[in-house]
Coordinates of C-alpha atoms (C1' of nucleotides) in Angstrom, one line a residue:
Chain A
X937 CA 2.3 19.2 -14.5
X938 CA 0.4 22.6 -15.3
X939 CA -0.9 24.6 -18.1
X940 CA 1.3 26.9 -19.9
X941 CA 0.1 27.8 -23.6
X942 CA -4.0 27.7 -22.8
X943 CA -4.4 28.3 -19.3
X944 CA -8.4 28.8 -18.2
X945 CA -9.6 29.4 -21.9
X946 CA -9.6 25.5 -22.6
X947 CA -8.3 25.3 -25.9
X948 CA -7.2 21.6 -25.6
X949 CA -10.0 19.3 -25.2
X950 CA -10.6 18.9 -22.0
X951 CA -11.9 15.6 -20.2
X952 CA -14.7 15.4 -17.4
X953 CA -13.6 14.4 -14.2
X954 CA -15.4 12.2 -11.7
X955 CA -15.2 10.8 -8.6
X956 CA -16.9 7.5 -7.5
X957 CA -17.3 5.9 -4.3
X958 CA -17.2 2.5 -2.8
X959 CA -18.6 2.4 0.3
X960 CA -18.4 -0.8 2.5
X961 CA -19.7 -1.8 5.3
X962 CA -20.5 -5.5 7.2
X963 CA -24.2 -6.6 7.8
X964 CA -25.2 -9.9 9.2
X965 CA -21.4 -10.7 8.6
X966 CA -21.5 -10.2 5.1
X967 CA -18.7 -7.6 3.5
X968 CA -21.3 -5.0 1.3
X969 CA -20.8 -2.4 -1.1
X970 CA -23.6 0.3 -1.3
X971 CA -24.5 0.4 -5.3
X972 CA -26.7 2.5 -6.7
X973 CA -29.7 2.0 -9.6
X974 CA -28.8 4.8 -11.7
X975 CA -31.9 7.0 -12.5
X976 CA -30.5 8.9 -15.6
X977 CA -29.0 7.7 -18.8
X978 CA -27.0 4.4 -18.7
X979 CA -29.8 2.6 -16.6
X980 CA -27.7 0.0 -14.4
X981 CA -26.3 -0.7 -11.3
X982 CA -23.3 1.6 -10.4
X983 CA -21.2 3.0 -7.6
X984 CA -22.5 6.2 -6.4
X985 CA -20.4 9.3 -7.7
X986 CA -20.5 12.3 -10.1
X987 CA -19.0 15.1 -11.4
X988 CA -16.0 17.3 -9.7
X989 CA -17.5 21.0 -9.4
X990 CA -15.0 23.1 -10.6
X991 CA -16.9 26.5 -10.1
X992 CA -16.5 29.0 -12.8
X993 CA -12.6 28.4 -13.1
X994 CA -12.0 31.9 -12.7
X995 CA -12.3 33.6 -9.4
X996 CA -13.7 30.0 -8.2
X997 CA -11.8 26.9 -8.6
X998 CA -14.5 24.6 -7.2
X999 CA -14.7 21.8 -4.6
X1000 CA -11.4 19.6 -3.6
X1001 CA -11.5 15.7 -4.7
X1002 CA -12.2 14.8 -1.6
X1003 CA -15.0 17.3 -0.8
X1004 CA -16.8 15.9 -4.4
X1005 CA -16.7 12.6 -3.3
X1006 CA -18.1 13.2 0.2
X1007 CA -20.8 15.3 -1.6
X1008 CA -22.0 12.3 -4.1
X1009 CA -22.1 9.9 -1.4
X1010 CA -24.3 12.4 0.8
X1011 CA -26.3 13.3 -1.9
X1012 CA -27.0 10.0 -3.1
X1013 CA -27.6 8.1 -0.1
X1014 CA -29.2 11.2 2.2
X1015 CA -27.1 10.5 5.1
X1016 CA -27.0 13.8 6.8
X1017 CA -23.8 15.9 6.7
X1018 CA -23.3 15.0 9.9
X1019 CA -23.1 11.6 9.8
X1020 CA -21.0 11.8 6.3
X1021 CA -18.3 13.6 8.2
X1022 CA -17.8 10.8 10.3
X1023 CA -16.9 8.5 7.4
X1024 CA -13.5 9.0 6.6
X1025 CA -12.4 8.4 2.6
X1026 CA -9.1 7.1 1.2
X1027 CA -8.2 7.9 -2.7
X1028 CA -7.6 4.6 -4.3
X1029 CA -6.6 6.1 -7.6
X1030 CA -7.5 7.5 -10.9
X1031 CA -9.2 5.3 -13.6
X1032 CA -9.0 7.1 -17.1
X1033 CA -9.0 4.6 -19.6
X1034 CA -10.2 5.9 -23.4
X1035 CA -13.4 4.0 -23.7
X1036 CA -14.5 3.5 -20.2
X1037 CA -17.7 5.9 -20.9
X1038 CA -18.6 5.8 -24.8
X1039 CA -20.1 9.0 -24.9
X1040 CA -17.5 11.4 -23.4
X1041 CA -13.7 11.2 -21.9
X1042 CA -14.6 11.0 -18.4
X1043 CA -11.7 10.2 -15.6
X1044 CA -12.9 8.7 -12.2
X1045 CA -11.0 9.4 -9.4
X1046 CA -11.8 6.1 -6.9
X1047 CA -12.4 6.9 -2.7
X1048 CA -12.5 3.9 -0.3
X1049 CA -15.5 4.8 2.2
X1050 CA -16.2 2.6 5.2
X1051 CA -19.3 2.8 6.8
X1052 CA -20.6 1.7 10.5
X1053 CA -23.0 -0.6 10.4
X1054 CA -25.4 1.2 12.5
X1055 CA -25.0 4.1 9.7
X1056 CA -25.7 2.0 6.7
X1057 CA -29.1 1.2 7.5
X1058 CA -30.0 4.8 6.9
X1059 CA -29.0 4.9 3.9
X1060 CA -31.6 5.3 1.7
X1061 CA -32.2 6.4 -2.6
X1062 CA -31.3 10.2 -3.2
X1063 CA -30.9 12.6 -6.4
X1064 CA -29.6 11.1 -9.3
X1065 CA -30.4 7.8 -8.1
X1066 CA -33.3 5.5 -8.3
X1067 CA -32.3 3.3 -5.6
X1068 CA -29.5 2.5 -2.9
X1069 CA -29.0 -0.7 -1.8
X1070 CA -26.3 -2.9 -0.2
X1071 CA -25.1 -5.8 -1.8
X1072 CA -22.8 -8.6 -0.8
X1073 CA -19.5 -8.3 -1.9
X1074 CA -19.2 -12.0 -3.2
X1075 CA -22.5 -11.6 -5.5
X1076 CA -21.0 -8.3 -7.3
X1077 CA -19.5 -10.4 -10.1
X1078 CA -22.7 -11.8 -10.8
X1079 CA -24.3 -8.0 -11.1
X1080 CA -24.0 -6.2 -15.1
X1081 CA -22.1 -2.7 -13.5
X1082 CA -22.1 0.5 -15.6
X1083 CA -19.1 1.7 -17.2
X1084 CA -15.6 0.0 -15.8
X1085 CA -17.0 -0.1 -12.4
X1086 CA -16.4 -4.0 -12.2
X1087 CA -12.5 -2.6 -12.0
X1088 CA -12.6 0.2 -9.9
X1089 CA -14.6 -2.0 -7.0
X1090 CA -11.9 -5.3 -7.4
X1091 CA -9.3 -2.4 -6.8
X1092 CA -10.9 -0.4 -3.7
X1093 CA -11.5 -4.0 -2.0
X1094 CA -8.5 -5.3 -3.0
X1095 CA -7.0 -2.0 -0.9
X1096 CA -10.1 -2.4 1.5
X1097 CA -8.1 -5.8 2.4
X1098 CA -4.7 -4.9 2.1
X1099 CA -5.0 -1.8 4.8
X1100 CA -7.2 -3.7 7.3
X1101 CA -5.3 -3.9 9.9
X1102 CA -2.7 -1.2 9.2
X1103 CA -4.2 2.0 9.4
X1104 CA -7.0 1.2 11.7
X1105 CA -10.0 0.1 9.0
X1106 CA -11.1 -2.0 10.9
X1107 CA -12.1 0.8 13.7
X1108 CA -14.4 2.6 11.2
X1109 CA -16.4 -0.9 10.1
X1110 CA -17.4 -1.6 14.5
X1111 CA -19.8 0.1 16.2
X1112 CA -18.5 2.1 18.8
X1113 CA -18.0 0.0 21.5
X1114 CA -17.4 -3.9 20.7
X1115 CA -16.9 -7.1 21.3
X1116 CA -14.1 -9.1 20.6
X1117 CA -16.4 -11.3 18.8
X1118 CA -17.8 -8.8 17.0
X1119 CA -14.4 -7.2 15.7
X1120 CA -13.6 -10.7 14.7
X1121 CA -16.7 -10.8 12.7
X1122 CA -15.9 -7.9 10.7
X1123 CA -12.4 -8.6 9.9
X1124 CA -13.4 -12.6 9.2
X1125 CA -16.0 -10.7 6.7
X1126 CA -13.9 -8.3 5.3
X1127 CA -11.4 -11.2 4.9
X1128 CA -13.3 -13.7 3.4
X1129 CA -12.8 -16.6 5.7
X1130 CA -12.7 -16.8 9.5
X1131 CA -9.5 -17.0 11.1
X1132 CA -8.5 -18.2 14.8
X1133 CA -10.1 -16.9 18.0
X1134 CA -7.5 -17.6 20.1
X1135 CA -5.2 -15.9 18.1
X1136 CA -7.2 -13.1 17.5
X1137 CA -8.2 -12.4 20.6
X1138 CA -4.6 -12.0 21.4
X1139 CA -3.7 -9.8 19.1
X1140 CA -6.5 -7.6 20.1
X1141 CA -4.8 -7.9 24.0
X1142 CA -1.7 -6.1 21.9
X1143 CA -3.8 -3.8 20.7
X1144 CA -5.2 -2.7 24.3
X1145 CA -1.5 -2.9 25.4
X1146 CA -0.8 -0.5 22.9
X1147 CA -3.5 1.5 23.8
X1148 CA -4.7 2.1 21.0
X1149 CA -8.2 0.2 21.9
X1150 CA -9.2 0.4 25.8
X1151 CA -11.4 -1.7 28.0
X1152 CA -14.9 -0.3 28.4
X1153 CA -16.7 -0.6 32.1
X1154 CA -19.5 -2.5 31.1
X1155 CA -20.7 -6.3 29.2
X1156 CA -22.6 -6.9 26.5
X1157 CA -25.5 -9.5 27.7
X1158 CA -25.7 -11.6 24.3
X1159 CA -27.9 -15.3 24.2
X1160 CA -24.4 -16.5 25.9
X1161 CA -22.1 -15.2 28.4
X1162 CA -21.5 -12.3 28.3
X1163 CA -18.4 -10.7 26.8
X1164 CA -16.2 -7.8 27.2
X1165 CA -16.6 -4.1 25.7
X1166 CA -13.9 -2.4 23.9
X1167 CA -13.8 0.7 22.5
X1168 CA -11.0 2.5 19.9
X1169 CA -9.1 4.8 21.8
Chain B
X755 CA -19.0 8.2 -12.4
X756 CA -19.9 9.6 -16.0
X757 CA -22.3 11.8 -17.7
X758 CA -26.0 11.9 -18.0
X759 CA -27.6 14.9 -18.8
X760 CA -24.3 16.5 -20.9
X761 CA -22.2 14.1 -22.8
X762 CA -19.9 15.1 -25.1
X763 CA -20.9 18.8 -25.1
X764 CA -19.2 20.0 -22.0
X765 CA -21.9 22.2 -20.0
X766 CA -19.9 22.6 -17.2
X767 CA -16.8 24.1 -16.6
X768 CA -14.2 21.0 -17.2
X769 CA -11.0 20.7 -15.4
X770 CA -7.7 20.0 -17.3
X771 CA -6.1 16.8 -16.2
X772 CA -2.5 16.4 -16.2
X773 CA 0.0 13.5 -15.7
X774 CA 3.5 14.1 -13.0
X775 CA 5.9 11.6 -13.3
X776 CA 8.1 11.3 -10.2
X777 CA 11.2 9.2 -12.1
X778 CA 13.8 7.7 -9.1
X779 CA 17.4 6.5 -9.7
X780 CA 20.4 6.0 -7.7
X781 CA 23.3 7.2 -8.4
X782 CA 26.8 7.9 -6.9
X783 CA 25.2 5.7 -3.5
X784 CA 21.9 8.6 -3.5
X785 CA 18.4 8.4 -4.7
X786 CA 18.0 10.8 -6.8
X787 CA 14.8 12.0 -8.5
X788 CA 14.2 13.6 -12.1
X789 CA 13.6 17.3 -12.2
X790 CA 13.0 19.8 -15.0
X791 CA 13.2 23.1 -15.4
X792 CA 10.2 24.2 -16.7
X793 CA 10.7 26.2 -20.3
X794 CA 7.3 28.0 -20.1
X795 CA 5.0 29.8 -18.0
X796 CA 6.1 29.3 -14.2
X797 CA 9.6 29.0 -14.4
X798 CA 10.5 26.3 -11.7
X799 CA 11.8 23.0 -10.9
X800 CA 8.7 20.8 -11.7
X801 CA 8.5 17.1 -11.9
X802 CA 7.9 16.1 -15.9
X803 CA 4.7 16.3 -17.3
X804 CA 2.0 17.7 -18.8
X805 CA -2.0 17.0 -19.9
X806 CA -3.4 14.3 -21.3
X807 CA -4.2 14.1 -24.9
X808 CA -7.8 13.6 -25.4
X809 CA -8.4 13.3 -28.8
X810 CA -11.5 14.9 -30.3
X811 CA -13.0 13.3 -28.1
X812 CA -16.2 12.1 -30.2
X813 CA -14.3 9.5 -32.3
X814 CA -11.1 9.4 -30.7
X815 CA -11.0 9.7 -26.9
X816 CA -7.6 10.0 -26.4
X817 CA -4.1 8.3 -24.9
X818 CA -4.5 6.4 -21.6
X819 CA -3.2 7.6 -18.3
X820 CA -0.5 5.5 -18.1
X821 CA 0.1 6.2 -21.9
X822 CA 0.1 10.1 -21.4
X823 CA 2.8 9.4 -18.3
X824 CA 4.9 7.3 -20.7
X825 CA 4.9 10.1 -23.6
X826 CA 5.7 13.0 -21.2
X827 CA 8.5 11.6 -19.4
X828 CA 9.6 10.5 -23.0
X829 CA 9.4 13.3 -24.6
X830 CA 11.1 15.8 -21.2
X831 CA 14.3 13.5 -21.0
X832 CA 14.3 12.3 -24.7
X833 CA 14.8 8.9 -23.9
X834 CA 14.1 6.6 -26.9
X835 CA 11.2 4.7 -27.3
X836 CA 12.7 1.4 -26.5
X837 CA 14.3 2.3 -23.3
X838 CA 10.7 4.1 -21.6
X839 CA 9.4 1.1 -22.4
X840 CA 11.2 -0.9 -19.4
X841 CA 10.4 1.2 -17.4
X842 CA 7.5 0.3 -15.7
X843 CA 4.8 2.9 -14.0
X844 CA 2.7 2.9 -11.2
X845 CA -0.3 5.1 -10.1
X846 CA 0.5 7.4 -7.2
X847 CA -2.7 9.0 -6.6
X848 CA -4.6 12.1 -8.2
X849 CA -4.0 15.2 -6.8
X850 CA -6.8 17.8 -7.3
X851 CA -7.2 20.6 -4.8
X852 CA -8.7 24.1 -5.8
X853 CA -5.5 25.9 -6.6
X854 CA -2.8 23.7 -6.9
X855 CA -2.6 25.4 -10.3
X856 CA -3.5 29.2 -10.0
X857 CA -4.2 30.0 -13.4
X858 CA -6.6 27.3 -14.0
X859 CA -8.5 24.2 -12.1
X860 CA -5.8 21.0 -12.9
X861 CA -6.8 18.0 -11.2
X862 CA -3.0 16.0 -11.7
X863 CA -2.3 12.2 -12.1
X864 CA 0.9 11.0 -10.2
X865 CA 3.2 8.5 -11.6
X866 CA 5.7 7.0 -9.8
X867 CA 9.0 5.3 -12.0
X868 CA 11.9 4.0 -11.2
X869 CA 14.8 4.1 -13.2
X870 CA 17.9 2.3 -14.0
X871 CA 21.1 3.8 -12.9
X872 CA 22.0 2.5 -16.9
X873 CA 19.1 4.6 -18.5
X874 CA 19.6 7.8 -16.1
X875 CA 23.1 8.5 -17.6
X876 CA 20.7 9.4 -21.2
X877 CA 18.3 12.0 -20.2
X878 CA 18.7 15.3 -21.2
X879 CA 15.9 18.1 -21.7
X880 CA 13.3 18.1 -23.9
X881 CA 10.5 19.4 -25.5
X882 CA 9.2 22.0 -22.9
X883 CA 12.1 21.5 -20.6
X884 CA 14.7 24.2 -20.2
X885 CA 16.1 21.8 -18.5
X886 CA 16.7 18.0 -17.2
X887 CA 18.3 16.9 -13.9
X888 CA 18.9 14.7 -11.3
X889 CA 18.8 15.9 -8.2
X890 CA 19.7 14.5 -4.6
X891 CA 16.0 13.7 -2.7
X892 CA 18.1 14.5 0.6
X893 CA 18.1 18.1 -1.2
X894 CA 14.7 18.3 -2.7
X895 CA 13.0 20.0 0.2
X896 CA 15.5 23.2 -0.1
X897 CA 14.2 23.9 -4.1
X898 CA 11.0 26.0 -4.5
X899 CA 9.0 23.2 -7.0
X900 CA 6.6 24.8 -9.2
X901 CA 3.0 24.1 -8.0
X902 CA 2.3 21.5 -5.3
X903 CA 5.0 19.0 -6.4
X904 CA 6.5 18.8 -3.2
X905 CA 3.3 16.9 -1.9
X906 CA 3.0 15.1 -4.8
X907 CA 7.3 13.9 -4.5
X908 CA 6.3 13.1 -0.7
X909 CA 3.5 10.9 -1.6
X910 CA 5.9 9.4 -4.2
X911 CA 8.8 8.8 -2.1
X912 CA 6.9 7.2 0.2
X913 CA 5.1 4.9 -2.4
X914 CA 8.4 3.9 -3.0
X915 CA 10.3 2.9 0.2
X916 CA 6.8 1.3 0.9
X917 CA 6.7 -1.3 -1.8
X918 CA 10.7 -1.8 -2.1
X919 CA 10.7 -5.4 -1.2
X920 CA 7.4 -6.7 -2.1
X921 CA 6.6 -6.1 -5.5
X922 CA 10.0 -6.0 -7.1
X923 CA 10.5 -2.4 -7.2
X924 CA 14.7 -2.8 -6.3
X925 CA 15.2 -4.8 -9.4
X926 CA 13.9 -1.9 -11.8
X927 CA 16.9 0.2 -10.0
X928 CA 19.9 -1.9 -10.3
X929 CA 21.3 -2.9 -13.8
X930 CA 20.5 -6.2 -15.1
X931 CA 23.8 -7.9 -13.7
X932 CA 24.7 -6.8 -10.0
X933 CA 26.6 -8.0 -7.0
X934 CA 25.2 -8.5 -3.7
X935 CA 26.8 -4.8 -2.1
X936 CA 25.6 -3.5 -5.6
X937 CA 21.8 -4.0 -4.9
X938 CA 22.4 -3.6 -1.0
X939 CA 24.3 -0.2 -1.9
X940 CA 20.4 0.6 -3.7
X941 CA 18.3 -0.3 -1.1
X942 CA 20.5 2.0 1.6
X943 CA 20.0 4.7 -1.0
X944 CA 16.3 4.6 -1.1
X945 CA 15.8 3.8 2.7
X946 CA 17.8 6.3 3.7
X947 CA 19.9 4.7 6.5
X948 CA 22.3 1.3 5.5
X949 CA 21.0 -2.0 6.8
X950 CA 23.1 -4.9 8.2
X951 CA 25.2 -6.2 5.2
X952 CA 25.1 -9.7 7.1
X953 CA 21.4 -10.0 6.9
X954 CA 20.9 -8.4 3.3
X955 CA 22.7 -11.1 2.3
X956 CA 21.0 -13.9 3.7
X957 CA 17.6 -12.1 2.4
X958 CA 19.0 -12.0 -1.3
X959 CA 19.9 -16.1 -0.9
X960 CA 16.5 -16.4 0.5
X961 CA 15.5 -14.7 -3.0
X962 CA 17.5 -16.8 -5.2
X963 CA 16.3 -19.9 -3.2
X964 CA 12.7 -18.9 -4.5
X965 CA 14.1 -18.4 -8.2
X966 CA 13.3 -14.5 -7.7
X967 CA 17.3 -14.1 -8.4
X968 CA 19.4 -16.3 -10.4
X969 CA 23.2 -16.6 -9.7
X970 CA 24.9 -15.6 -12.7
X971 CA 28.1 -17.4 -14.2
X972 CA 30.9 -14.5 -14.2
X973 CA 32.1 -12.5 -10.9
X974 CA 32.7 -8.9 -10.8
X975 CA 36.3 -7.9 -10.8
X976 CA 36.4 -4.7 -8.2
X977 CA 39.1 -3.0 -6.3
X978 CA 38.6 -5.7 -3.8
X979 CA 37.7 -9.5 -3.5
X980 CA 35.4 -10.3 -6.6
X981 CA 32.0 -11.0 -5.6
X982 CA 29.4 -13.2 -7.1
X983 CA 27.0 -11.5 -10.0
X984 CA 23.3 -12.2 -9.8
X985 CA 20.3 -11.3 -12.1
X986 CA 16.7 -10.8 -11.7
X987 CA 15.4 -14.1 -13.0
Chain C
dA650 C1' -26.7 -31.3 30.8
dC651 C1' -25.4 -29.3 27.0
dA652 C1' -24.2 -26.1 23.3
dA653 C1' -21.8 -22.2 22.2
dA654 C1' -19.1 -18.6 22.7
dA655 C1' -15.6 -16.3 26.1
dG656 C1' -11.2 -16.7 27.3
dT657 C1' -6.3 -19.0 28.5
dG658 C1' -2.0 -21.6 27.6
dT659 C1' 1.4 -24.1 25.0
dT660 C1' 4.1 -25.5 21.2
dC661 C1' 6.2 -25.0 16.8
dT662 C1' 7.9 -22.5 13.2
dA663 C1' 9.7 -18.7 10.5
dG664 C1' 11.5 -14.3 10.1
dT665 C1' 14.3 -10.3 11.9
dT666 C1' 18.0 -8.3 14.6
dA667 C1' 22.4 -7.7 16.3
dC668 C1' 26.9 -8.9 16.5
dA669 C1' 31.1 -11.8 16.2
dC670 C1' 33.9 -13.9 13.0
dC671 C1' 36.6 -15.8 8.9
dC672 C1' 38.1 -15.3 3.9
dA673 C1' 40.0 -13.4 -0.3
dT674 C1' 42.2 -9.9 -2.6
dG675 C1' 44.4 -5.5 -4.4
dT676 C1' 47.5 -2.1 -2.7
Chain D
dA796 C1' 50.7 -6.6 6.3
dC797 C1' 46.6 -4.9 6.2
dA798 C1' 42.4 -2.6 5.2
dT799 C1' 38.2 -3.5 2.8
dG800 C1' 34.4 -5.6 1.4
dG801 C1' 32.7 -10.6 0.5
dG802 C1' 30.8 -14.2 2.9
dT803 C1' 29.4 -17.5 7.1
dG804 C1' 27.6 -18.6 11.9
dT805 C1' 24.8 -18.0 15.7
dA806 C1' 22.1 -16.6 19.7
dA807 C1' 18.1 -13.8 21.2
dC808 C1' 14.0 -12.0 20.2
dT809 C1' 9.4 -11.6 17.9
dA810 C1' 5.2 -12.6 15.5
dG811 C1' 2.2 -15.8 13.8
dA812 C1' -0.3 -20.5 13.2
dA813 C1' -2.3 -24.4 15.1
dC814 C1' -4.7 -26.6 18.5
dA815 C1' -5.9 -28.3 23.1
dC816 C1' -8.0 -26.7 26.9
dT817 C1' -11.0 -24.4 30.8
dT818 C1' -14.8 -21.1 31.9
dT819 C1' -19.2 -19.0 31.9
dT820 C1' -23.5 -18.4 30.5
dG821 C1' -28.7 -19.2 28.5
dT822 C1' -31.7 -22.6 27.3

DNA sequence: ACAAAAGTGTTCTAGTTACACCCATGT
DNA sequence: ACATGGGTGTAACTAGAACACTTTTGT
């Protein structure tokens, strides 16, 4: 709810609040997750994120959820800020169990990013961390993650999954213009296992019925015949 | 993500971190949500809650989430122990925007439970409730709710008609025994607009031919025709 | 010519909707 | 008898899965 006894002064112990991000995007159809090789004190792998600014609580209340998460992922991967506002982030939810950090009560608040393809390969190390790298989804149970990150990315893909075709995903993990081929291949990799091109490619016709993706003038020339350009409306 | 330079110290400003619980029933055919009146500070309509314990935070980090959730709405509608514990919880979302809370940066967790018509009858205020009651959601947007609860009931309510069929929410809103009308009488209440009884029906056999439901021995005696009683297997 | 991907068509099934209808019972 | 809710039947429509098939290109 809200304070009431102790409002600004803090007189309850109060917890740090984080945000953490788990960015995906598809490269040479693989589903990856960008992780991070933290630089500072627990030395592992990790999903990029940090610490909510919450100004000095007074006259300044600090930076929305969203806006911290945006920041981290900027910050930590140097995309420019222009190319981080094109990524749009979904909350996934709060993880705030007791021990999750051992030195400190710290609650993570989870964001789903998704990133293009032809974004992610500018990603590169930044701030806090000693190195960015993609990673295939299917080999991040083999990785030793910091804190209870192991959770928070089986929940974000689990939603990644779960909203893929609802709520256009899948328009934020193409390059602009598309195939049909090449939408298939990011869903099939988002999915996990490659579905029917007949029936795809019809439900991509109800899609452009719909309107909501539309035929673009040109083909793409690929090592076979050519194909079709879409685009998201 | 978690702390690196400051631990357990607390160098910058911390945010307090609260848990809302947005408690459904239905009752007299309406779904109805929990509302206090707050005893302190603003005094509004608020949805139950209140910040999470968090120990000392050196030894002793605290309650859970989930755990603080569980107390609050305990302790606001002084329902026993035993009966909290059936009810079941689920995350909404975190809700953290610069001044939600005037007074003081509160980044808030958002629970979302659903109560049985059985348990509702028992709540009465509490602990820093002036006040406990159930109030119409039809009628919600006409009260002036303290903070930004009205997002946070939105995002609820929505939550809830969302996952009404799949993951068995309807079963934590009917008693344990119910008739066919009973449970259909639930799901009008939370959708809003009543379905085709003809067709319930056949989805609720479709239920008990996958074991979800089990037919139950007795039949309930009403004004009209008895009708068969089922249980949530 | 051949492989490989683009693209079309067809069938089968299961689920949802809408609506007409009978049945049992308390008043 | 009759209104009311319990309970059944059915036709129309829709979405999806499975799979056979043709077309167009680069090599």
């Amino acid at each position: 709810m809200s304070p009431a006894p102790a409002p600004s002064t803090g007189r309850w112990p109060r917890p740090l609040v984080a945000v953490d991000v788990a960015a995906f995007t598809v490269l040479e159809s693989d589903l990856k997750i960008l992780l991070i090789e933290r630089g500072l004190a627990p030395r592992a792998l990790a999903l990029p994120g940090g610490f909510v600014r919450c100004g000095d609580v007074v006259v300044d209340q600090g930076e929305d959820l969203e806006a911290a998460a945006r920041r981290e992922l900027r910050e930590e991967t140097r995309l420019e800020d222009g190319l981080i506002g094109q990524v749009r982030l979904r909350q996934v939810g709060a993880f705030g169990a007791p021990d999750r950090d051992p030195r400190a009560r710290v609650i993570s608040v989870a964001w789903l990013a998704l990133v293009r393809p032809e974004l992610a390969a500018f990603v590169r190390a930044g701030s806090d961390a000693a190195d960015a790298r993609w990673v295939r989804v299917a080999d991040v149970e083999g990785f030793d993650l910091a804190f209870d990150h192991h959770r928070i990315v089986a929940a974000c893909l689990a939603r990644l999954r779960r909203d893929l075709w609802e709520g256009d995903v899948a328009r934020e993990l193409v390059p602009r213009a598309f195939t049909v081929g090449e939408l298939r291949g990011v869903v099939d990799a988002v999915v996990g296992v490659p579905g029917d091109a007949a029936n795809f490619r019809r439900r991509v016709r109800g899609l452009v019925e719909d309107g909501v993706i539309v035929e673009v003038p040109g083909h793409r020339v690929t090592a076979r015949r050519p194909a079709q350009v879409y685009a998201f409306a």
